[in-house]
Coordinates of C-alpha atoms and ligand atoms in Angstrom, one line a residue:
R21 CA 5.9 -2.0 -27.0
Q22 CA 2.3 -0.7 -27.3
S23 CA 1.9 2.7 -25.8
S24 CA 0.3 2.7 -22.3
R25 CA -2.1 5.1 -20.6
L26 CA 0.4 5.1 -17.7
Q27 CA 3.2 6.5 -19.9
D28 CA 4.6 9.6 -18.1
K29 CA 2.0 9.4 -15.3
N30 CA 3.4 10.2 -12.0
I31 CA 2.7 7.3 -9.6
I32 CA 3.4 6.9 -5.9
V33 CA 3.4 3.4 -4.6
T34 CA 3.7 2.6 -0.9
A35 CA 5.1 -0.8 0.1
G36 CA 6.3 -3.0 2.9
P37 CA 5.6 -2.9 6.6
T38 CA 6.2 0.0 8.9
R39 CA 8.2 -0.2 12.1
E40 CA 6.9 1.5 15.2
K41 CA 9.5 2.1 17.8
I42 CA 9.0 0.9 21.4
D43 CA 12.5 1.9 22.5
G44 CA 15.9 2.3 21.0
V45 CA 16.3 -1.4 20.1
R46 CA 12.7 -2.7 19.6
F47 CA 9.7 -2.1 17.4
L48 CA 6.2 -3.3 16.5
S49 CA 5.7 -4.5 12.9
N50 CA 4.1 -7.1 10.7
Y51 CA 4.9 -9.8 8.1
S52 CA 4.7 -7.7 5.0
S53 CA 7.5 -8.5 2.6
G54 CA 6.9 -5.6 0.2
K55 CA 6.7 -8.0 -2.8
M56 CA 3.3 -6.8 -4.0
G57 CA 4.2 -3.1 -3.9
F58 CA 7.5 -3.7 -5.5
A59 CA 5.9 -5.7 -8.3
I60 CA 3.5 -2.9 -9.0
A61 CA 6.3 -0.3 -9.0
C62 CA 8.2 -2.5 -11.4
A63 CA 5.3 -3.1 -13.8
A64 CA 4.3 0.6 -13.8
A65 CA 7.9 1.7 -14.6
R66 CA 7.9 -0.7 -17.5
R67 CA 4.8 1.1 -18.9
G68 CA 6.7 4.3 -18.9
A69 CA 5.3 5.8 -15.7
D70 CA 7.4 8.0 -13.4
V71 CA 7.3 5.9 -10.2
T72 CA 8.3 6.8 -6.7
L73 CA 8.3 3.8 -4.3
I74 CA 8.0 4.7 -0.7
T75 CA 8.9 1.6 1.3
G76 CA 9.3 0.3 4.8
P77 CA 12.2 -2.0 5.7
V78 CA 12.2 -5.0 3.2
S79 CA 15.0 -7.1 1.6
L80 CA 14.1 -6.5 -2.1
P81 CA 16.2 -4.9 -4.8
T82 CA 14.9 -1.6 -6.3
P83 CA 13.1 -2.2 -9.6
E84 CA 14.8 -0.7 -12.6
G85 CA 13.8 2.9 -13.4
V86 CA 12.0 3.4 -10.0
R87 CA 12.8 6.2 -7.5
R88 CA 13.0 4.6 -4.1
I89 CA 12.5 6.3 -0.7
D90 CA 13.2 4.2 2.4
I91 CA 11.2 5.0 5.6
E92 CA 10.7 3.3 8.9
T93 CA 7.6 4.5 10.6
A94 CA 4.0 5.3 9.4
C95 CA 4.6 8.9 10.3
D96 CA 7.7 9.0 8.1
M97 CA 5.8 7.4 5.3
Q98 CA 3.0 10.0 5.6
R99 CA 5.6 12.8 5.6
E100 CA 7.2 11.5 2.4
V101 CA 3.8 11.0 0.7
Q102 CA 2.7 14.5 1.6
R103 CA 5.9 16.0 0.2
I104 CA 5.1 14.8 -3.3
A105 CA 1.4 14.0 -3.3
S106 CA 0.3 17.2 -5.1
G107 CA 2.4 16.2 -8.2
C108 CA 1.1 12.7 -8.5
D109 CA -1.5 11.3 -10.8
I110 CA -2.0 7.9 -9.1
F111 CA -1.5 6.9 -5.5
I112 CA -1.3 3.1 -4.9
G113 CA -1.3 2.2 -1.2
A114 CA 0.2 -1.3 -1.1
A115 CA 2.0 -0.8 2.3
A116 CA 0.9 -2.7 5.4
V117 CA 1.0 0.4 7.5
A118 CA 0.9 -0.3 11.3
D119 CA -2.5 0.8 12.6
Y120 CA -1.0 1.8 16.0
R121 CA 2.3 3.1 17.3
P122 CA 3.6 3.2 20.9
A123 CA 2.3 6.3 22.6
E124 CA 5.9 7.1 23.6
T125 CA 9.2 5.8 22.4
V126 CA 11.5 5.1 25.3
T127 CA 15.1 6.4 24.9
G128 CA 17.6 3.6 25.3
K129 CA 16.4 0.1 26.2
I130 CA 13.5 -0.8 28.5
K131 CA 14.8 -2.9 31.4
K132 CA 13.1 -6.1 32.5
T133 CA 12.0 -5.3 36.0
S134 CA 8.3 -6.2 36.7
E135 CA 6.6 -9.4 35.6
T136 CA 4.2 -7.5 33.4
I137 CA 4.4 -4.2 31.6
A138 CA 1.8 -2.3 29.6
L139 CA 2.3 -0.8 26.3
S140 CA 0.1 2.1 25.4
L141 CA -0.7 2.5 21.7
I142 CA -2.1 5.3 19.7
R143 CA -3.7 5.3 16.2
N144 CA -1.4 6.1 13.2
P145 CA -2.6 8.4 10.5
D146 CA -4.3 6.8 7.5
I147 CA -2.0 7.7 4.7
L148 CA -4.2 6.6 1.9
A149 CA -7.3 8.2 3.3
G150 CA -5.3 11.4 3.8
F151 CA -4.3 11.4 0.2
S152 CA -7.9 10.8 -0.9
A153 CA -9.3 13.5 1.2
E154 CA -7.2 16.1 -0.7
K155 CA -7.3 14.5 -4.1
K156 CA -8.1 16.5 -7.2
T157 CA -10.4 15.2 -9.9
H158 CA -7.5 14.0 -12.1
Q159 CA -5.9 12.0 -9.3
L160 CA -6.7 8.4 -8.6
A161 CA -6.4 6.6 -5.2
V162 CA -6.0 2.9 -5.2
G163 CA -5.9 0.7 -2.0
F164 CA -5.5 -2.8 -0.8
S165 CA -7.7 -4.6 1.7
L166 CA -6.2 -7.6 3.3
E167 CA -8.8 -9.6 5.2
T168 CA -9.0 -13.1 6.7
E169 CA -12.8 -13.4 6.4
N170 CA -15.9 -11.8 4.9
G171 CA -13.4 -9.6 3.1
L172 CA -15.4 -8.5 0.1
G173 CA -17.8 -6.6 2.2
Y174 CA -15.1 -4.9 4.2
A175 CA -13.2 -4.0 1.1
A176 CA -16.3 -2.4 -0.5
E177 CA -16.9 -0.5 2.6
K178 CA -13.2 0.8 2.6
L179 CA -13.5 1.8 -1.0
R180 CA -16.4 4.1 0.1
A181 CA -15.0 5.2 3.4
K182 CA -11.6 6.1 2.0
N183 CA -13.0 7.7 -1.2
L184 CA -11.0 5.3 -3.4
D185 CA -11.2 4.8 -7.2
L186 CA -10.2 1.1 -6.9
I187 CA -9.6 -1.4 -4.2
A188 CA -7.9 -4.7 -4.4
Y189 CA -9.4 -7.1 -1.9
N190 CA -6.5 -9.4 -0.9
T191 CA -7.6 -12.8 0.5
Y192 CA -5.2 -13.9 3.3
D193 CA -4.8 -17.7 3.7
G194 CA -1.2 -17.6 5.0
E195 CA -0.1 -20.0 2.3
T196 CA -0.8 -19.0 -1.3
S197 CA -2.2 -15.5 -0.7
G198 CA -1.2 -12.7 1.5
F199 CA 2.2 -11.8 3.1
E200 CA 5.6 -13.0 2.1
V201 CA 4.5 -15.5 -0.6
D202 CA 5.1 -14.9 -4.3
T203 CA 1.4 -15.4 -5.3
N204 CA -1.7 -13.5 -4.6
A205 CA -5.5 -13.8 -5.1
L206 CA -7.0 -10.4 -5.7
T207 CA -10.6 -9.2 -6.3
L208 CA -10.7 -5.8 -7.8
I209 CA -13.6 -3.5 -7.0
D210 CA -13.9 -0.1 -8.7
R211 CA -15.8 3.0 -7.6
Q212 CA -18.7 2.0 -9.9
G213 CA -18.9 -1.3 -7.9
T214 CA -17.7 -3.4 -10.8
T215 CA -16.1 -6.5 -9.2
T216 CA -13.4 -8.6 -11.0
E217 CA -12.2 -11.7 -9.3
L218 CA -8.7 -12.6 -10.4
P219 CA -7.4 -16.1 -10.2
L220 CA -4.3 -17.0 -8.0
L221 CA -1.5 -15.3 -9.8
T222 CA 2.2 -14.5 -9.3
K223 CA 2.5 -11.0 -7.7
R224 CA 4.1 -9.9 -10.9
D225 CA 1.0 -10.9 -12.9
A226 CA -1.4 -9.6 -10.3
A227 CA 0.4 -6.3 -10.6
I228 CA -0.1 -6.3 -14.3
R229 CA -3.8 -7.0 -13.9
L230 CA -4.1 -4.2 -11.4
L231 CA -2.4 -1.7 -13.7
D232 CA -4.7 -2.9 -16.5
A233 CA -7.7 -2.0 -14.3
I234 CA -6.2 1.4 -13.5
E235 CA -5.7 2.0 -17.2
S236 CA -9.3 1.3 -17.9
L237 CA -10.4 3.8 -15.2
L238 CA -8.1 6.3 -16.9
S239 CA -9.9 5.7 -20.2
R240 CA -13.3 6.8 -18.8
P241 CA -14.4 10.2 -19.9
D242 CA -14.3 11.7 -16.4
N243 CA -10.6 10.8 -16.0
G244 CA -7.2 11.2 -17.5
Ligands
C5P319 O1 -8.0 0.2 6.7 P1 -7.0 -0.8 6.2 O2 -5.7 -0.7 6.9 O3 -7.5 -2.2 5.9 O4 -6.7 -0.2 4.7 C1 -5.8 -0.7 3.9 C2 -5.4 0.2 2.8 O5 -5.1 1.5 3.4 C3 -4.1 -0.1 2.1 O6 -4.1 0.4 0.8 C4 -3.0 0.5 3.0 O7 -1.8 0.8 2.3 C5 -3.7 1.8 3.4 N1 -3.4 2.4 4.7 C6 -2.6 3.6 4.8 N2 -2.4 4.1 6.0 C7 -2.8 3.4 7.2 C8 -3.5 2.2 7.1 C9 -3.8 1.7 5.8 O8 -2.3 4.1 3.8 N3 -2.5 3.9 8.4

């Protein structure tokens, strides 16, 4: 195999959904399957990277050669990222982190009493933005942006707001692209604004193209 710029790079990949506890038996979550993040972790390990995959609850096998850390909540995920972030070269946020969590988790089980009840939610920390805010010049931050409409504009804005090196705008059509399915349509935007629209690919091939784009960022004189 040809040598890769990712050889021996320390890479953190977040994947899957998070679960935000309402009470002892219930949670808020989303439809993320973890497939995209797992495909990235697998492809990076094949290129000789030292990969830590921090994942929410999913039913996927751990890719060969990947160190896996299972978490449940966004706050757990952030804690695990912060524990190892300083030693990482590349952070790839592919997790569908819940934006909000219940303001309090009730112990035991909420009983059905009144006809309506209110659930108060508070913002979760932005794990990717937190990493970027602290990142050193040799570290790269890569994010995803899943949108249902006018996504390219939002993705470019997120690239800037979260101080990312690369963002993958993920179209969501509920059928061939987005959650749960095995294919994905990504448009990559790098920090110079170079935009590359990828065709509909398997998540495995989309991961390969994403890593190729990261390798070309590493080959620029200001990185590596
Ligand atoms: O702002 P938005 O949720 O669309 O950003 C998506 C990107 O940010 C993804 O890469 C996702 O993994 C990351 N993210 C995060 N922590 C959050 C929310 C999003 O790391 N709380």
